[in-house]
CSV table of C-alpha atoms and ligand atoms in Angstrom, one decimal:
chain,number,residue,atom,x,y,z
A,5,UNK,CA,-20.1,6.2,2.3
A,6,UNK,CA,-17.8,5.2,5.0
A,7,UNK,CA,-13.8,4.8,3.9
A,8,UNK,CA,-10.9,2.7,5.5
A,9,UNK,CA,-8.4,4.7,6.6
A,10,UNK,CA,-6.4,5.2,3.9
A,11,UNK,CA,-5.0,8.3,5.7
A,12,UNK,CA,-3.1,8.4,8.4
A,13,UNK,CA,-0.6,10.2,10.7
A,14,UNK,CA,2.9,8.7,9.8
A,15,UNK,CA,2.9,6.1,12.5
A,16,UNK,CA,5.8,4.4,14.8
A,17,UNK,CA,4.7,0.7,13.8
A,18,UNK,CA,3.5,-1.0,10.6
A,19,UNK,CA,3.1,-4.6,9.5
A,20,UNK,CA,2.3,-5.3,6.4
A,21,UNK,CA,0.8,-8.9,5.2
A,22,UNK,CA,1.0,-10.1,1.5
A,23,UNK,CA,-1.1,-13.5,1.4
A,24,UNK,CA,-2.8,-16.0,-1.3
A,25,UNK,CA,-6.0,-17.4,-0.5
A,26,UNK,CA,-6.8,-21.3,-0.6
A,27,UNK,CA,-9.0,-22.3,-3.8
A,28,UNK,CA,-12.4,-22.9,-1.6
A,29,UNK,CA,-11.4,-21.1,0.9
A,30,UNK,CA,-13.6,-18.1,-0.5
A,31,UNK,CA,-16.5,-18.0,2.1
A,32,UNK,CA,-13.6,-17.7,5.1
A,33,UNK,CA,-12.1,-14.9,3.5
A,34,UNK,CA,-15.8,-13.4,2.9
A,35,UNK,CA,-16.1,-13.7,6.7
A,36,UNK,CA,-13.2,-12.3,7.7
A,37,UNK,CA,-14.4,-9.2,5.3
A,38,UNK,CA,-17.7,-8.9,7.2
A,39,UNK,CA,-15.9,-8.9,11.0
A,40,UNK,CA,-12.8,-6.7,9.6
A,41,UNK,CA,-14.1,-3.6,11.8
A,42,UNK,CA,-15.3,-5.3,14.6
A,43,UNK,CA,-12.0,-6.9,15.1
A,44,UNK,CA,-10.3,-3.4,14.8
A,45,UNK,CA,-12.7,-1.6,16.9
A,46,UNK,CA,-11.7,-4.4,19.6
A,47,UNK,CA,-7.9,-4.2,19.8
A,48,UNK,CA,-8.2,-0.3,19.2
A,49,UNK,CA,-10.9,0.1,21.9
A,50,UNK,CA,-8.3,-1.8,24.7
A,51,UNK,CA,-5.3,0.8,23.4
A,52,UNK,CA,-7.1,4.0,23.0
A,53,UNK,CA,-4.6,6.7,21.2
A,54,UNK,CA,-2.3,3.9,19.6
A,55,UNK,CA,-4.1,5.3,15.9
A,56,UNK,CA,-4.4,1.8,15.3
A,57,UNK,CA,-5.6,1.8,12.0
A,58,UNK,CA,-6.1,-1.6,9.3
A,59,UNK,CA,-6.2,-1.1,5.3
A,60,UNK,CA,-7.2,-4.7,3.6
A,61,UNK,CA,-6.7,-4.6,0.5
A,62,UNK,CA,-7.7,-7.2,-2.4
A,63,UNK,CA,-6.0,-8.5,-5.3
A,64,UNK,CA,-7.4,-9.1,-9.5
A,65,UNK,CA,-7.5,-13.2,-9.1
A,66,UNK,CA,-9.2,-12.9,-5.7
A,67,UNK,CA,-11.8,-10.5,-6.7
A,68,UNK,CA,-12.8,-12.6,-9.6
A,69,UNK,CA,-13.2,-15.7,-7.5
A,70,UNK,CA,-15.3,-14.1,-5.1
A,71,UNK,CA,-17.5,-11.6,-6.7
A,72,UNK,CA,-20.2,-11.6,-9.9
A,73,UNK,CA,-19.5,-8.1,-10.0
A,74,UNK,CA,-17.5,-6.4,-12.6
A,75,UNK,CA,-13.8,-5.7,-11.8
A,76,UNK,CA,-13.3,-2.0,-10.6
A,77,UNK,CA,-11.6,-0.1,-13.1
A,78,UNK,CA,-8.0,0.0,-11.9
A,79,UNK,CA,-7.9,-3.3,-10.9
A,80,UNK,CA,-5.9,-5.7,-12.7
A,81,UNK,CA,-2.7,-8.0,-11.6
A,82,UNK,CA,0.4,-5.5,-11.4
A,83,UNK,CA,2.5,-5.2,-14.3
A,84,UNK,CA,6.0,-5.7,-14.3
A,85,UNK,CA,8.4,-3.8,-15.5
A,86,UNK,CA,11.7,-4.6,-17.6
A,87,UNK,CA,13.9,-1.8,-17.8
A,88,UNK,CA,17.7,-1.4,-19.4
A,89,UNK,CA,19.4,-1.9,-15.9
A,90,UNK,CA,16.3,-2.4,-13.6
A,91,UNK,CA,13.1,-4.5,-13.1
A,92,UNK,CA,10.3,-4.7,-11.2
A,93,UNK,CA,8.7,-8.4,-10.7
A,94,UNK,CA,5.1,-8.5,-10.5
A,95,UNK,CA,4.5,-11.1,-7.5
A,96,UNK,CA,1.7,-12.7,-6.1
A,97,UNK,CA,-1.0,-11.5,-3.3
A,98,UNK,CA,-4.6,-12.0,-2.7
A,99,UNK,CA,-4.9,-10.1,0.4
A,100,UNK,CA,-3.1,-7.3,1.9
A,101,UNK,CA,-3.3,-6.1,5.5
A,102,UNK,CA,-1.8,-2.7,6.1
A,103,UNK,CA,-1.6,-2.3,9.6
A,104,UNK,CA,-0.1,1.3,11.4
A,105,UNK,CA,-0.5,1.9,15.2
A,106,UNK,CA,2.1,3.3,17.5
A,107,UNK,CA,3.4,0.2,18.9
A,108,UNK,CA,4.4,-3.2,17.3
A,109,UNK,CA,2.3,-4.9,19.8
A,110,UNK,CA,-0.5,-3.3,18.9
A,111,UNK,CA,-0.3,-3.8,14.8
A,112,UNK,CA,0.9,-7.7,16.0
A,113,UNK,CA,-2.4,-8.4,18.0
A,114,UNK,CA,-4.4,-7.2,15.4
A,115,UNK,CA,-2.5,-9.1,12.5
A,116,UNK,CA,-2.6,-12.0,14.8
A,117,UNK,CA,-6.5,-12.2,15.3
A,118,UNK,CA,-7.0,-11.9,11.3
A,119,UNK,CA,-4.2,-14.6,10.6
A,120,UNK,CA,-6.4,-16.7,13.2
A,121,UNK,CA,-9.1,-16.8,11.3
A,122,UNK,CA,-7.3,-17.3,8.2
A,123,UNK,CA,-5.0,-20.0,8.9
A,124,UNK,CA,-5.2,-23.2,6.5
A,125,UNK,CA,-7.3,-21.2,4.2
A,126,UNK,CA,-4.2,-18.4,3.4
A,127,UNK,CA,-0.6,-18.9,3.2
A,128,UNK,CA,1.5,-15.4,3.8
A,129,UNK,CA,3.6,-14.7,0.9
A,130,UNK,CA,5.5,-11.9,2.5
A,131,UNK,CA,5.4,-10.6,6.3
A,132,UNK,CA,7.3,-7.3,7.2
A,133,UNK,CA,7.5,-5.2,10.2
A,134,UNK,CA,8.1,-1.7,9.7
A,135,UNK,CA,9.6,0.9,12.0
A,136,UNK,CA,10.1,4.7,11.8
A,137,UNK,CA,13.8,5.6,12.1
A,138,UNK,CA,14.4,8.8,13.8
A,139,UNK,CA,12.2,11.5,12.3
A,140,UNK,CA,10.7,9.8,9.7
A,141,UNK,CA,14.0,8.6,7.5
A,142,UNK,CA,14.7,5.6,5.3
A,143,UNK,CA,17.5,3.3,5.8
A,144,UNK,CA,18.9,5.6,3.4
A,145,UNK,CA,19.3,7.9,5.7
A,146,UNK,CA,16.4,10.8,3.8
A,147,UNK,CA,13.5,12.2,5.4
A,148,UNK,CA,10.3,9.7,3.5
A,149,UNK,CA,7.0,10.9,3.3
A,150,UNK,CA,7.5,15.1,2.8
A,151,UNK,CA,5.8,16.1,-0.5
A,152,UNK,CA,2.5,13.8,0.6
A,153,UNK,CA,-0.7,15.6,0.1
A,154,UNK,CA,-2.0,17.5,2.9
A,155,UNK,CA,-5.7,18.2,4.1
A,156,UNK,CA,-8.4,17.9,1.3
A,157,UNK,CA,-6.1,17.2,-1.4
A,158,UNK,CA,-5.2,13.7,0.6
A,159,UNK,CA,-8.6,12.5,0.1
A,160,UNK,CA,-8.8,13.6,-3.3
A,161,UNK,CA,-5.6,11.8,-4.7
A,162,UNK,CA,-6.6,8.4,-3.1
A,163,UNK,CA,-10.4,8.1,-3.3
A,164,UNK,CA,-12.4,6.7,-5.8
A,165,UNK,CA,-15.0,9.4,-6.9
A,166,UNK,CA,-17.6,9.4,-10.0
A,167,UNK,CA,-15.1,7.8,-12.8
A,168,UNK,CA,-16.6,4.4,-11.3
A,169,UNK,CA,-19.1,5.2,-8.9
A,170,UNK,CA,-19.7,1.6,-7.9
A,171,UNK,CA,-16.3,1.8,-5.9
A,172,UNK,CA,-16.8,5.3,-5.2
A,173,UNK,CA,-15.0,6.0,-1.5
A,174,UNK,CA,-12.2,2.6,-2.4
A,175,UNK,CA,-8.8,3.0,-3.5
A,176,UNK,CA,-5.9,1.3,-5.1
A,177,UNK,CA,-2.6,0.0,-3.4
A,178,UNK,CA,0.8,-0.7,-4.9
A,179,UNK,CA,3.6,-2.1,-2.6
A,180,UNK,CA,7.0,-3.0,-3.4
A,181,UNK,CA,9.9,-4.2,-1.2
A,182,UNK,CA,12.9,-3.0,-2.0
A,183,UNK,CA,16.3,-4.1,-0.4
A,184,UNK,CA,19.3,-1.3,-0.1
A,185,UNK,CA,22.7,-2.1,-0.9
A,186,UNK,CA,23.9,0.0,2.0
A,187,UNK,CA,27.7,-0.4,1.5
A,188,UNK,CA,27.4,1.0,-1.3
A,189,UNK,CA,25.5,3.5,-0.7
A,190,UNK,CA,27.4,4.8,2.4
A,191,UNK,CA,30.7,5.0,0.2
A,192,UNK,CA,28.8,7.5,-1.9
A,193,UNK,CA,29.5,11.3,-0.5
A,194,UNK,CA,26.4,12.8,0.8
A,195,UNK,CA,26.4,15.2,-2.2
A,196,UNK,CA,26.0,12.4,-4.3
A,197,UNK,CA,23.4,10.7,-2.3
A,198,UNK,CA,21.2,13.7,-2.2
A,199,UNK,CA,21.8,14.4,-6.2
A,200,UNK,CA,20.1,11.1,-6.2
A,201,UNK,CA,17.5,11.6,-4.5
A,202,UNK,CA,17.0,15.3,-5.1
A,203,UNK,CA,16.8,17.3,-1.8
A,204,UNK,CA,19.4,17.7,1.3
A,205,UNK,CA,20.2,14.7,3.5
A,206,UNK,CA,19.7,17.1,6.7
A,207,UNK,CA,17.4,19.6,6.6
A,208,UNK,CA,15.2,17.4,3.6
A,209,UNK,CA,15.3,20.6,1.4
A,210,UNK,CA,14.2,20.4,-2.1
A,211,UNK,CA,16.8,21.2,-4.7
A,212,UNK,CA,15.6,24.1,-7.2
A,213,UNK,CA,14.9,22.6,-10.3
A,214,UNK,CA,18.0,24.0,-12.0
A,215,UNK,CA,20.4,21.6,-10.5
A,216,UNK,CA,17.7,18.8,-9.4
A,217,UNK,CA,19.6,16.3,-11.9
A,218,UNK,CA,16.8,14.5,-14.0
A,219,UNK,CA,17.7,11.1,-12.8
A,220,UNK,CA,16.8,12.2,-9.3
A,221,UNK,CA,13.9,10.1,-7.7
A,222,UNK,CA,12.3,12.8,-6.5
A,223,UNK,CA,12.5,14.4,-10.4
A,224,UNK,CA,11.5,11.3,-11.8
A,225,UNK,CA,8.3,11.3,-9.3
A,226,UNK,CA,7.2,14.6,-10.6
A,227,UNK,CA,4.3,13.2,-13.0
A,228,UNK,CA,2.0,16.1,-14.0
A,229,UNK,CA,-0.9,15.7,-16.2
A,230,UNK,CA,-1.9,17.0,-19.9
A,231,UNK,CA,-2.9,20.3,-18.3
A,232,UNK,CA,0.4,21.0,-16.1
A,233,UNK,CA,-1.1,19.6,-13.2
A,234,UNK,CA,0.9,17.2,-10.9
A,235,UNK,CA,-0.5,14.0,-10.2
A,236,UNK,CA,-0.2,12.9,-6.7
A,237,UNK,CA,-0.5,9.4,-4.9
A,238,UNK,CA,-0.6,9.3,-0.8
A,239,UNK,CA,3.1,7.0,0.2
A,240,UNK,CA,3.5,5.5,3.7
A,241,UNK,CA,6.6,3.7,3.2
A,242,UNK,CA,8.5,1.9,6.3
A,243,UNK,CA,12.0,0.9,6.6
A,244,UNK,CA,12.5,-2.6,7.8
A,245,UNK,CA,15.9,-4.9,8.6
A,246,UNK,CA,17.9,-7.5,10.0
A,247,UNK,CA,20.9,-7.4,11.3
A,248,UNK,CA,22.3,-11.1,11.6
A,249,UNK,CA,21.9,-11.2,7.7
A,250,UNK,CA,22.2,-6.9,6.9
A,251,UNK,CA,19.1,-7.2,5.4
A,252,UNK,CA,18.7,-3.4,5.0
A,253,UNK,CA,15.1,-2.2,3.4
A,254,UNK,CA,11.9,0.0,2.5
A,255,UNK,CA,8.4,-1.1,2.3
A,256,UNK,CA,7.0,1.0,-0.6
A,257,UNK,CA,3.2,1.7,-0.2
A,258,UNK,CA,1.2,4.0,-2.8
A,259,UNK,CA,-2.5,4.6,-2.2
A,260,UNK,CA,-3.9,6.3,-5.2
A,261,UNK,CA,-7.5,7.2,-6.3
A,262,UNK,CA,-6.1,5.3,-10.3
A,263,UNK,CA,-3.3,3.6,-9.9
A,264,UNK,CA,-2.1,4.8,-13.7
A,265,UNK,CA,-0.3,7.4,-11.4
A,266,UNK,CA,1.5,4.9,-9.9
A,267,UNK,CA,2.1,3.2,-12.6
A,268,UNK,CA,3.6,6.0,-14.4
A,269,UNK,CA,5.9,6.4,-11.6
A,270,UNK,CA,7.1,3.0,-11.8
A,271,UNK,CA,7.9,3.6,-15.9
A,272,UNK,CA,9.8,6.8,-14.9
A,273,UNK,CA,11.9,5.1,-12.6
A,274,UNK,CA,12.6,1.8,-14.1
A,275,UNK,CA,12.3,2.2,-17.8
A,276,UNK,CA,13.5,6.0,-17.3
A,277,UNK,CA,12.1,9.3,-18.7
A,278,UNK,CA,13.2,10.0,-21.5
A,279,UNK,CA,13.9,6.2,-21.8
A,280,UNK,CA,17.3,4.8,-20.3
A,281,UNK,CA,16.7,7.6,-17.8
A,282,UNK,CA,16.6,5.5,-14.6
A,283,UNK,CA,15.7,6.4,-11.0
A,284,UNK,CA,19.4,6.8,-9.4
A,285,UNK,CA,18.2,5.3,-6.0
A,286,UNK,CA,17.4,1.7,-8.3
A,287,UNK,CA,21.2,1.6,-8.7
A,288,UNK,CA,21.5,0.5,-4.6
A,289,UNK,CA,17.6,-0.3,-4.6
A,290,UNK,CA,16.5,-3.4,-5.6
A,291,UNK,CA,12.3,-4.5,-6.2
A,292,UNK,CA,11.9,-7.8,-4.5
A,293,UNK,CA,7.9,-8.0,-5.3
A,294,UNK,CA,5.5,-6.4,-6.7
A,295,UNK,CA,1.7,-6.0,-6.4
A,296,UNK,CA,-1.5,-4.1,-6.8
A,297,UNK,CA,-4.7,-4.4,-4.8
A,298,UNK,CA,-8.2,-2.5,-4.5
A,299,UNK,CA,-8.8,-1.9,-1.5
A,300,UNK,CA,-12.7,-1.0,-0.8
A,301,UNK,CA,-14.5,0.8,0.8
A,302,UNK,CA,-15.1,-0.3,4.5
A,303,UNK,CA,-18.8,-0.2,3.5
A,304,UNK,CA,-18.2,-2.9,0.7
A,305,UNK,CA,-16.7,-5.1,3.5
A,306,UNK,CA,-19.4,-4.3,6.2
A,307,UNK,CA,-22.0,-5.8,3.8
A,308,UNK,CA,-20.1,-7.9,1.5
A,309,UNK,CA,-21.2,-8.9,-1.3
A,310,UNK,CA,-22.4,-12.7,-1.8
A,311,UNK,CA,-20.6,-15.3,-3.9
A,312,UNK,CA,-20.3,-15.8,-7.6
A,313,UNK,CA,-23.7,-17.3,-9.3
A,314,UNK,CA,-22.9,-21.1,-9.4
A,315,UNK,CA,-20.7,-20.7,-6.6
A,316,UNK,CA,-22.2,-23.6,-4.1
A,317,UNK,CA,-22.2,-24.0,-0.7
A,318,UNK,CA,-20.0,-27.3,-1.4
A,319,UNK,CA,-17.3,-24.7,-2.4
A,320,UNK,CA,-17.0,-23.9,0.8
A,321,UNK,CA,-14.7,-25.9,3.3
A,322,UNK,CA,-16.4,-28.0,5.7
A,323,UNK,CA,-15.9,-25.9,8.6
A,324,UNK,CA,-17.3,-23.2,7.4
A,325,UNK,CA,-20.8,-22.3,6.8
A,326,UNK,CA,-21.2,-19.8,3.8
A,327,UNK,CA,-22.2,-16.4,4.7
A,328,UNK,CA,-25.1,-15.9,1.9
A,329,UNK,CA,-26.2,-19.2,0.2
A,330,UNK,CA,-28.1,-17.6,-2.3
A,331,UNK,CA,-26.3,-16.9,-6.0
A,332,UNK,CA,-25.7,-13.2,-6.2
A,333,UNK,CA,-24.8,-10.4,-4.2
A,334,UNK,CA,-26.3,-6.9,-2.6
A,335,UNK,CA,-25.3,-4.0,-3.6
A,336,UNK,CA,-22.9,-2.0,-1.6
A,337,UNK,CA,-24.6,0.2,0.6
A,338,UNK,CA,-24.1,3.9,0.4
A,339,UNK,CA,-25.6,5.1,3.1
A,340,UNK,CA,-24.7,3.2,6.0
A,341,UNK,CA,-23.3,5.2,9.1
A,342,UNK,CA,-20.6,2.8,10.7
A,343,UNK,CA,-19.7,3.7,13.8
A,344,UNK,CA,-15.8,2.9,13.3
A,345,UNK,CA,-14.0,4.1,16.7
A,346,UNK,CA,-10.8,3.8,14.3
A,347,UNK,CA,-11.1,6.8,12.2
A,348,UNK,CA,-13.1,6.1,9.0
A,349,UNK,CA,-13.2,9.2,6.3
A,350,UNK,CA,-16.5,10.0,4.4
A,351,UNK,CA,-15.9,9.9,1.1
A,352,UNK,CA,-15.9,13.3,-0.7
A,353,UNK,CA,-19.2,13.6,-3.1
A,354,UNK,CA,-17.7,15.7,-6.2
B,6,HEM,C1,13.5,2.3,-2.4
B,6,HEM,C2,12.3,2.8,-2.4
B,6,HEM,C3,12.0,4.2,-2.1
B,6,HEM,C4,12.6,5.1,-1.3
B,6,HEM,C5,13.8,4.9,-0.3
B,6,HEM,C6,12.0,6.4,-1.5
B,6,HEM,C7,12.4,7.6,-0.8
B,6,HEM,C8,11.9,8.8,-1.1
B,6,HEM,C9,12.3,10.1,-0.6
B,6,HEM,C10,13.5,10.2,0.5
B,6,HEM,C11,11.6,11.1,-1.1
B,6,HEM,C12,11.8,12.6,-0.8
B,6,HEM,C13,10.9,13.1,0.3
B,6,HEM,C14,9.4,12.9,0.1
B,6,HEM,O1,8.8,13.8,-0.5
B,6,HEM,O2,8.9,11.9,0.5
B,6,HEM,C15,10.7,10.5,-2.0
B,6,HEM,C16,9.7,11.2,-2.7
B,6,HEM,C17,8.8,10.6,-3.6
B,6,HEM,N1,8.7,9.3,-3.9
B,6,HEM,FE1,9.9,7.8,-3.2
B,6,HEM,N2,11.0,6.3,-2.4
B,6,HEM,C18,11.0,5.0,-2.9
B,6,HEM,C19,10.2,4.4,-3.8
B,6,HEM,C20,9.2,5.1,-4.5
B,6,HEM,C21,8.3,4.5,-5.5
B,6,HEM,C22,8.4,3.1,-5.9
B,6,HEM,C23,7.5,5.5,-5.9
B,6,HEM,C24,6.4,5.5,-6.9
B,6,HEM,C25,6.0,4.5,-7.6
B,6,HEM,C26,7.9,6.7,-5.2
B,6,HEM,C27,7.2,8.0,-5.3
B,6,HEM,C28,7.7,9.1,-4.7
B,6,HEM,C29,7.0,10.4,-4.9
B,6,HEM,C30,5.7,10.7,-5.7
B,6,HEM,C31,7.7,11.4,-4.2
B,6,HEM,C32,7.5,12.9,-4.0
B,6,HEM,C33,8.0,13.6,-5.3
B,6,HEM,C34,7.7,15.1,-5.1
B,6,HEM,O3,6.6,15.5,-5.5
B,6,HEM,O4,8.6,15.8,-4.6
B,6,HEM,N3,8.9,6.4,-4.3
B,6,HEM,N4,10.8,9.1,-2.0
């Protein structure tokens, strides 16, 4: 079972793209699914060493109008949350494309053939460009990204295993973009910005737990399970702006193996733990959008499944001659060796 690359070195560039797909427009998005690592392994092949690397992930409606097969597990719209002082809107998306490389121009190229073949059948809903600032900080001015897991335990927090071994080697997605209110955040002094956070501003240190205050983000993204065990979820958020209108932001993305951890998070932080006890960093953070996606394994899209039964080839638009015509679908492989040329992880078998 070949993986996307859900993994990755923190990289200079990302571009994230948050669309709905056109009703009908099914068979072009099926398409797209099937050429997905071709069109990597083309763009990568002309930059070699950019780490160009593409995540598409799928949202709840989508799946449904594509596939006879049962939902994976996790996957369901994302929920929002209405807290005491906070919320977190649950927006729409039928596609996500993740895309991390070293170099805008290479993430744009690559965005830029897929949004080719989808235009008229997909409108974007959201379209950010991410940059790393300095040695991998927020527009807040922290160090983002630290307490990821490292080596095998990477793997093991995002990847689907034997709880639903039909989507073994896929993952879930949440992303959120938040806007900073950085004015006020500046007047804060940087003692008070890192008791919000919960570790130094310079050298990214963690406080000890004695004076971590509990509405730190970092304390309130400690989840740990019914045996002591902490939960963990793989980030890559990017900081993104505009000057002209001081739009100051972060791009939240969480790849997790069940996105209950996730979710968990979200409750800690917006609905507070115990409740009323908010994430500080929502009081000059603010959740524009809001969704979840399963994003398969690169298998799944390789051989992608065929349409719904009843699904006709009049569903599809005229231009566009369906990619199976028979009711039904195959079975994702499990044992097909893809050459990827962009990094691919085998799945671990546990
Ligand atoms: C405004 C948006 C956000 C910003 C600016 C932000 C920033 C940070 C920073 C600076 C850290 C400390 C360094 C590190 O370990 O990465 C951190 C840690 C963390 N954040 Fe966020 N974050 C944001 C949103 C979120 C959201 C929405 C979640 C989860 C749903 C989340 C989950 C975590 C987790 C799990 C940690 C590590 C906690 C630990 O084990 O120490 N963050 N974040």
């Amino acid at each position: 079972m070949v993986t996307q690359q859900f993994v990755a070195a923190p990289a200079r560039a990302a571009l994230f793209l948050v669309m709905t797909v056109n009703e009908g427009s099914e068979e072009v998005v099926r398409d797209v699914f099937a050429d997905l690592s071709s069109i990597t392994r083309s763009v990568s092949f002309r930059v070699p060493g950019d780490q160009l690397n593409c995540v598409l992930g799928l949202g709840a409606g989508l799946w449904d109008r594509m596939f006879d097969l049962p939902r994976p597990r996790g996957l369901h719209p994302f929920v929002p949350l209405d807290g005491p002082r906070h919320s977190a809107p649950s927006t729409p998306g039928d596609l996500l494309l993740h895309v991390r490389a070293h170099h805008m121009d290479v993430c744009f190229e690559l965005s830029r053939q897929v949004m080719d073949r989808l235009r008229g059948h997909a409108v974007v809903v959201d379209e950010t460009h991410g940059f790393k600032y300095f040695d991998e900080r927020d527009l807040l001015g922290f160090v983002d990204g630290t307490e990821n897991p490292e080596g095998d335990a990477a793997p093991a927090a995002v990847l689907i295993a034997d709880e639903d071994p039909d989507y073994a080697g896929g993952s879930y997605v949440i992303v959120q973009k938040y806007r900073h209110d950085l004015e006020a955040w500046g007047a804060l002094p940087v003692e008070e910005q890192e008791r919000a956070i919960g570790r130094s501003k310079l050298e990214d240190v963690e406080m000890p737990d004695a004076v971590k205050p509990i509405n730190s983000h970092v304390h309130l993204n400690t989840v740990v399970d019914a045996d002591g065990v902490q939960r963990q979820i793989l980030r890559d958020n990017m900081p993104f702006g505009e000057l002209g209108t001081a739009e100051f932001g972060t791009y939240f993305i969480g790849y997790a193996a069940d996105p209950g951890v996730i979710e968990q998070m979200l409750r800690n932080m917006f609905l507070g733990s115990p409740p009323g006890n908010t994430d500080r960093i929502l009081d000059f953070s603010t959740a524009h959008t809001g969704t979840l996606f399963f994003t398969p394994a690169l298998d799944f899209l390789d051989d992608v499944p065929g349409p719904r039964a009843g699904a006709s080839a009049d569903d599809a638009p005229a231009d566009t001659a369906p990619v199976a015509a028979a009711p039904g679908h195959s079975a994702p492989s499990d044992a097909k060796a893809t050459d990827l040329g962009i990094g691919g992880l085998r799945a671990a078998t546990h």
